[in-house]
């Protein structure tokens, strides 16, 4: 009986455990709930015991189910790695490369890497999508981009792999006419919270309910970092920006650096990573591009 066990059954088992219900697992796998229920029932018949307690409103893993779940993940992960390796060996050089890049990534480093990419692969189309927060991760998960360059999502999904690239220094800034810029010394966080904060927002749903460096009760949320930059220079609020993007403003005095206390967010470093789905890793050109970004 155990020899007849399939990878499809294990994927269904993992999906049901992760999603918390058979109906949710069906939506994730794009199958009817009845198909999910039958697949799991057949798996339980093969292993000889129940994997889910169905007595409540939602199915819960039994102790035996919990014990097997880790092994199921290992099996699926190993098979995905095997198929991904075989796919990259078969396909050779990819026909094109699509990359989603976080707006926080230093544009000078990105431009230099893209220029070298064009010299190394002159005939290969390169599609770059500049996004923020979860909108960098989403096209990778959807399969629209082979690589994502991100630093805004606090955790990488289990079905994705990540590779550290570099860290970007973040600073808190405002226009010289802004009240916070006129305060001498460090600014109390309670004072900063009383002024409009300009915040980068997410075009995806991956970070719903989460905030990143938000202190103020009043915020303007902007999906474009360039617009946030312009609003800051116009004195419409204060906010956090990547240092490379505002260095010229700080040197010219069109923006002023604000030190916050205590536990200042000023001077923190944002780690940037290259991410990809484990089942569709980048090919030779994609790996070359990631290595160039590392060198920056």
GROMACS .gro file of C-alpha atoms in nm:
model
  296
    1UNK     CA    1   0.000   0.000   0.000
    2UNK     CA    2   0.276   0.244   0.091
    3UNK     CA    3   0.452   0.186  -0.241
    4UNK     CA    4   0.147   0.330  -0.419
    5UNK     CA    5   0.179   0.661  -0.234
    6UNK     CA    6   0.215   0.955  -0.474
    7UNK     CA    7   0.372   1.298  -0.465
    8UNK     CA    8   0.030   1.442  -0.542
    9UNK     CA    9  -0.104   1.295  -0.219
   10UNK     CA   10   0.183   1.445  -0.020
   11UNK     CA   11   0.132   1.788  -0.180
   12UNK     CA   12  -0.236   1.770  -0.092
   13UNK     CA   13  -0.150   1.666   0.264
   14UNK     CA   14   0.089   1.962   0.303
   15UNK     CA   15  -0.161   2.207   0.152
   16UNK     CA   16  -0.440   2.093   0.386
   17UNK     CA   17  -0.210   2.123   0.688
   18UNK     CA   18  -0.086   2.469   0.586
   19UNK     CA   19  -0.423   2.613   0.486
   20UNK     CA   20  -0.617   2.477   0.783
   21UNK     CA   21  -0.911   2.337   0.585
   22UNK     CA   22  -0.978   2.108   0.292
   23UNK     CA   23  -1.171   2.379   0.108
   24UNK     CA   24  -0.882   2.626   0.139
   25UNK     CA   25  -0.641   2.355   0.025
   26UNK     CA   26  -0.867   2.298  -0.274
   27UNK     CA   27  -0.854   2.666  -0.366
   28UNK     CA   28  -0.477   2.668  -0.338
   29UNK     CA   29  -0.444   2.356  -0.551
   30UNK     CA   30  -0.731   2.460  -0.781
   31UNK     CA   31  -0.928   2.147  -0.707
   32UNK     CA   32  -1.271   2.072  -0.570
   33UNK     CA   33  -1.294   2.012  -0.195
   34UNK     CA   34  -1.431   1.664  -0.263
   35UNK     CA   35  -1.116   1.577  -0.459
   36UNK     CA   36  -0.896   1.697  -0.173
   37UNK     CA   37  -1.100   1.498   0.082
   38UNK     CA   38  -1.084   1.183  -0.128
   39UNK     CA   39  -0.710   1.221  -0.190
   40UNK     CA   40  -0.643   1.252   0.183
   41UNK     CA   41  -0.875   0.964   0.265
   42UNK     CA   42  -0.681   0.743   0.022
   43UNK     CA   43  -0.352   0.856   0.178
   44UNK     CA   44  -0.480   0.770   0.526
   45UNK     CA   45  -0.589   0.430   0.397
   46UNK     CA   46  -0.241   0.367   0.262
   47UNK     CA   47  -0.052   0.471   0.578
   48UNK     CA   48  -0.299   0.285   0.799
   49UNK     CA   49  -0.409   0.566   1.033
   50UNK     CA   50  -0.581   0.906   1.029
   51UNK     CA   51  -0.380   1.218   0.959
   52UNK     CA   52  -0.655   1.468   1.042
   53UNK     CA   53  -0.906   1.486   1.326
   54UNK     CA   54  -1.234   1.579   1.155
   55UNK     CA   55  -1.451   1.603   1.467
   56UNK     CA   56  -1.438   1.985   1.485
   57UNK     CA   57  -1.537   2.260   1.245
   58UNK     CA   58  -1.194   2.252   1.087
   59UNK     CA   59  -0.971   1.947   1.043
   60UNK     CA   60  -0.672   1.933   1.275
   61UNK     CA   61  -0.358   1.729   1.238
   62UNK     CA   62  -0.340   1.425   1.459
   63UNK     CA   63  -0.016   1.354   1.643
   64UNK     CA   64   0.069   1.098   1.376
   65UNK     CA   65  -0.012   1.357   1.109
   66UNK     CA   66   0.220   1.611   1.271
   67UNK     CA   67   0.496   1.350   1.281
   68UNK     CA   68   0.463   1.276   0.908
   69UNK     CA   69   0.422   1.636   0.794
   70UNK     CA   70   0.793   1.719   0.834
   71UNK     CA   71   0.892   1.413   0.633
   72UNK     CA   72   0.638   1.500   0.365
   73UNK     CA   73   0.792   1.846   0.330
   74UNK     CA   74   1.141   1.696   0.294
   75UNK     CA   75   1.023   1.457   0.023
   76UNK     CA   76   0.848   1.730  -0.177
   77UNK     CA   77   1.137   1.974  -0.136
   78UNK     CA   78   1.385   1.712  -0.259
   79UNK     CA   79   1.170   1.626  -0.560
   80UNK     CA   80   1.122   1.995  -0.646
   81UNK     CA   81   1.498   2.046  -0.630
   82UNK     CA   82   1.551   1.741  -0.852
   83UNK     CA   83   1.302   1.865  -1.113
   84UNK     CA   84   1.437   2.220  -1.101
   85UNK     CA   85   1.793   2.097  -1.159
   86UNK     CA   86   1.680   1.877  -1.446
   87UNK     CA   87   1.485   2.167  -1.598
   88UNK     CA   88   1.780   2.407  -1.593
   89UNK     CA   89   2.010   2.143  -1.742
   90UNK     CA   90   1.759   2.074  -2.017
   91UNK     CA   91   1.672   2.432  -2.109
   92UNK     CA   92   2.024   2.576  -2.115
   93UNK     CA   93   2.031   2.953  -2.161
   94UNK     CA   94   1.690   3.104  -2.086
   95UNK     CA   95   1.522   3.287  -2.380
   96UNK     CA   96   1.460   3.600  -2.169
   97UNK     CA   97   1.500   3.722  -1.812
   98UNK     CA   98   1.230   3.895  -1.607
   99UNK     CA   99   1.332   4.054  -1.275
  100UNK     CA  100   1.127   4.242  -1.015
  101UNK     CA  101   1.344   4.496  -0.829
  102UNK     CA  102   1.270   4.671  -0.503
  103UNK     CA  103   1.266   5.050  -0.530
  104UNK     CA  104   1.509   5.059  -0.238
  105UNK     CA  105   1.786   4.890  -0.438
  106UNK     CA  106   2.057   5.147  -0.529
  107UNK     CA  107   1.986   5.254  -0.885
  108UNK     CA  108   2.354   5.313  -0.967
  109UNK     CA  109   2.442   4.955  -0.876
  110UNK     CA  110   2.143   4.822  -1.072
  111UNK     CA  111   2.227   5.032  -1.379
  112UNK     CA  112   2.588   4.910  -1.379
  113UNK     CA  113   2.480   4.545  -1.352
  114UNK     CA  114   2.226   4.588  -1.632
  115UNK     CA  115   2.491   4.746  -1.856
  116UNK     CA  116   2.725   4.451  -1.802
  117UNK     CA  117   2.437   4.210  -1.859
  118UNK     CA  118   2.369   4.368  -2.199
  119UNK     CA  119   2.735   4.323  -2.294
  120UNK     CA  120   2.740   3.960  -2.182
  121UNK     CA  121   2.398   3.864  -2.329
  122UNK     CA  122   2.332   4.117  -2.608
  123UNK     CA  123   2.053   3.916  -2.771
  124UNK     CA  124   1.858   3.836  -2.455
  125UNK     CA  125   1.554   4.051  -2.364
  126UNK     CA  126   1.567   4.180  -2.006
  127UNK     CA  127   1.240   4.283  -1.840
  128UNK     CA  128   1.278   4.491  -1.520
  129UNK     CA  129   0.981   4.573  -1.299
  130UNK     CA  130   1.049   4.823  -1.020
  131UNK     CA  131   0.810   4.763  -0.731
  132UNK     CA  132   0.785   4.797  -0.352
  133UNK     CA  133   0.720   4.566  -0.059
  134UNK     CA  134   0.513   4.259  -0.146
  135UNK     CA  135   0.472   4.371  -0.507
  136UNK     CA  136   0.831   4.254  -0.561
  137UNK     CA  137   0.756   3.908  -0.425
  138UNK     CA  138   0.419   3.862  -0.597
  139UNK     CA  139   0.538   3.829  -0.960
  140UNK     CA  140   0.799   3.576  -0.848
  141UNK     CA  141   0.533   3.367  -0.673
  142UNK     CA  142   0.305   3.400  -0.978
  143UNK     CA  143   0.581   3.290  -1.214
  144UNK     CA  144   0.586   3.619  -1.406
  145UNK     CA  145   0.941   3.697  -1.291
  146UNK     CA  146   1.225   3.450  -1.249
  147UNK     CA  147   1.405   3.664  -0.989
  148UNK     CA  148   1.301   3.919  -0.729
  149UNK     CA  149   1.537   4.168  -0.562
  150UNK     CA  150   1.371   4.251  -0.232
  151UNK     CA  151   1.441   4.379   0.115
  152UNK     CA  152   1.096   4.483   0.236
  153UNK     CA  153   0.923   4.153   0.313
  154UNK     CA  154   1.018   4.023   0.660
  155UNK     CA  155   1.010   3.655   0.564
  156UNK     CA  156   1.061   3.458   0.245
  157UNK     CA  157   0.791   3.199   0.161
  158UNK     CA  158   0.887   2.837   0.220
  159UNK     CA  159   0.873   2.757  -0.151
  160UNK     CA  160   1.128   3.029  -0.232
  161UNK     CA  161   1.504   3.049  -0.186
  162UNK     CA  162   1.696   3.367  -0.105
  163UNK     CA  163   2.051   3.490  -0.162
  164UNK     CA  164   2.196   3.790   0.026
  165UNK     CA  165   2.315   4.074  -0.198
  166UNK     CA  166   2.391   4.390   0.001
  167UNK     CA  167   2.258   4.628   0.265
  168UNK     CA  168   2.123   4.977   0.208
  169UNK     CA  169   2.143   5.246   0.476
  170UNK     CA  170   1.808   5.408   0.560
  171UNK     CA  171   1.781   5.764   0.693
  172UNK     CA  172   1.495   5.977   0.825
  173UNK     CA  173   1.460   6.308   0.640
  174UNK     CA  174   1.239   6.614   0.601
  175UNK     CA  175   1.253   6.947   0.419
  176UNK     CA  176   1.445   7.223   0.603
  177UNK     CA  177   1.115   7.411   0.646
  178UNK     CA  178   0.955   7.118   0.828
  179UNK     CA  179   0.901   7.167   1.205
  180UNK     CA  180   1.098   6.850   1.288
  181UNK     CA  181   1.398   6.979   1.092
  182UNK     CA  182   1.404   7.293   1.305
  183UNK     CA  183   1.433   7.105   1.635
  184UNK     CA  184   1.777   7.104   1.791
  185UNK     CA  185   1.924   6.764   1.876
  186UNK     CA  186   1.747   6.432   1.862
  187UNK     CA  187   1.371   6.431   1.802
  188UNK     CA  188   1.149   6.236   2.039
  189UNK     CA  189   0.946   5.967   1.867
  190UNK     CA  190   0.632   6.110   2.029
  191UNK     CA  191   0.702   6.444   1.858
  192UNK     CA  192   0.757   6.276   1.523
  193UNK     CA  193   0.431   6.085   1.567
  194UNK     CA  194   0.241   6.416   1.576
  195UNK     CA  195   0.345   6.508   1.223
  196UNK     CA  196   0.240   6.366   0.887
  197UNK     CA  197   0.457   6.070   0.789
  198UNK     CA  198   0.506   5.975   0.424
  199UNK     CA  199   0.502   5.597   0.388
  200UNK     CA  200   0.568   5.367   0.096
  201UNK     CA  201   0.266   5.141   0.042
  202UNK     CA  202   0.223   4.796  -0.109
  203UNK     CA  203   0.044   4.733  -0.438
  204UNK     CA  204   0.010   4.365  -0.347
  205UNK     CA  205  -0.178   4.196  -0.061
  206UNK     CA  206   0.127   4.013   0.080
  207UNK     CA  207   0.187   4.265   0.361
  208UNK     CA  208  -0.174   4.343   0.452
  209UNK     CA  209  -0.199   4.453   0.815
  210UNK     CA  210   0.175   4.511   0.850
  211UNK     CA  211   0.362   4.837   0.889
  212UNK     CA  212   0.730   4.908   0.834
  213UNK     CA  213   0.881   5.197   1.031
  214UNK     CA  214   0.546   5.377   1.077
  215UNK     CA  215   0.529   5.600   1.387
  216UNK     CA  216   0.272   5.868   1.308
  217UNK     CA  217  -0.103   5.835   1.347
  218UNK     CA  218  -0.146   6.042   1.028
  219UNK     CA  219   0.016   5.902   0.715
  220UNK     CA  220   0.011   5.954   0.344
  221UNK     CA  221   0.077   5.627   0.166
  222UNK     CA  222   0.248   5.646  -0.171
  223UNK     CA  223   0.310   5.358  -0.410
  224UNK     CA  224   0.596   5.539  -0.585
  225UNK     CA  225   0.928   5.617  -0.415
  226UNK     CA  226   0.993   5.903  -0.655
  227UNK     CA  227   0.667   6.068  -0.551
  228UNK     CA  228   0.757   6.020  -0.185
  229UNK     CA  229   1.094   6.184  -0.254
  230UNK     CA  230   0.925   6.483  -0.418
  231UNK     CA  231   0.670   6.517  -0.136
  232UNK     CA  232   0.949   6.515   0.122
  233UNK     CA  233   1.136   6.793  -0.059
  234UNK     CA  234   0.811   6.991  -0.080
  235UNK     CA  235   0.779   6.979   0.301
  236UNK     CA  236   0.459   6.773   0.298
  237UNK     CA  237   0.579   6.535   0.568
  238UNK     CA  238   0.874   6.338   0.702
  239UNK     CA  239   0.982   5.986   0.619
  240UNK     CA  240   1.250   5.722   0.579
  241UNK     CA  241   1.451   5.700   0.257
  242UNK     CA  242   1.746   5.499   0.125
  243UNK     CA  243   2.060   5.709   0.176
  244UNK     CA  244   2.189   5.673  -0.184
  245UNK     CA  245   1.870   5.836  -0.313
  246UNK     CA  246   1.889   6.145  -0.089
  247UNK     CA  247   2.266   6.201  -0.056
  248UNK     CA  248   2.260   6.489  -0.306
  249UNK     CA  249   1.964   6.649  -0.125
  250UNK     CA  250   2.144   6.627   0.208
  251UNK     CA  251   2.460   6.781   0.066
  252UNK     CA  252   2.262   7.064  -0.102
  253UNK     CA  253   2.038   7.120   0.201
  254UNK     CA  254   1.712   7.050   0.014
  255UNK     CA  255   1.653   6.775   0.272
  256UNK     CA  256   1.766   6.755   0.633
  257UNK     CA  257   1.853   6.440   0.820
  258UNK     CA  258   1.649   6.388   1.137
  259UNK     CA  259   1.777   6.187   1.433
  260UNK     CA  260   1.501   6.015   1.627
  261UNK     CA  261   1.517   5.895   1.987
  262UNK     CA  262   1.500   5.652   2.146
  263UNK     CA  263   1.563   5.345   1.927
  264UNK     CA  264   1.622   5.563   1.626
  265UNK     CA  265   1.528   5.420   1.289
  266UNK     CA  266   1.790   5.651   1.139
  267UNK     CA  267   2.103   5.472   1.029
  268UNK     CA  268   1.945   5.128   1.013
  269UNK     CA  269   2.042   4.901   0.728
  270UNK     CA  270   1.800   4.729   0.495
  271UNK     CA  271   1.927   4.390   0.378
  272UNK     CA  272   1.853   4.313   0.013
  273UNK     CA  273   1.810   3.960  -0.120
  274UNK     CA  274   1.769   3.788  -0.455
  275UNK     CA  275   1.477   3.546  -0.433
  276UNK     CA  276   1.342   3.280  -0.667
  277UNK     CA  277   1.097   2.994  -0.656
  278UNK     CA  278   1.266   2.666  -0.569
  279UNK     CA  279   1.087   2.485  -0.850
  280UNK     CA  280   1.197   2.741  -1.113
  281UNK     CA  281   1.549   2.860  -1.024
  282UNK     CA  282   1.722   3.108  -1.256
  283UNK     CA  283   1.912   2.974  -1.555
  284UNK     CA  284   2.270   3.066  -1.653
  285UNK     CA  285   2.187   3.429  -1.741
  286UNK     CA  286   1.983   3.479  -1.424
  287UNK     CA  287   2.257   3.334  -1.206
  288UNK     CA  288   2.511   3.558  -1.382
  289UNK     CA  289   2.293   3.863  -1.315
  290UNK     CA  290   2.256   3.779  -0.944
  291UNK     CA  291   2.633   3.734  -0.910
  292UNK     CA  292   2.687   4.078  -1.066
  293UNK     CA  293   2.445   4.232  -0.819
  294UNK     CA  294   2.638   4.069  -0.535
  295UNK     CA  295   2.959   4.232  -0.655
  296UNK     CA  296   2.794   4.573  -0.624
   0.00000   0.00000   0.00000
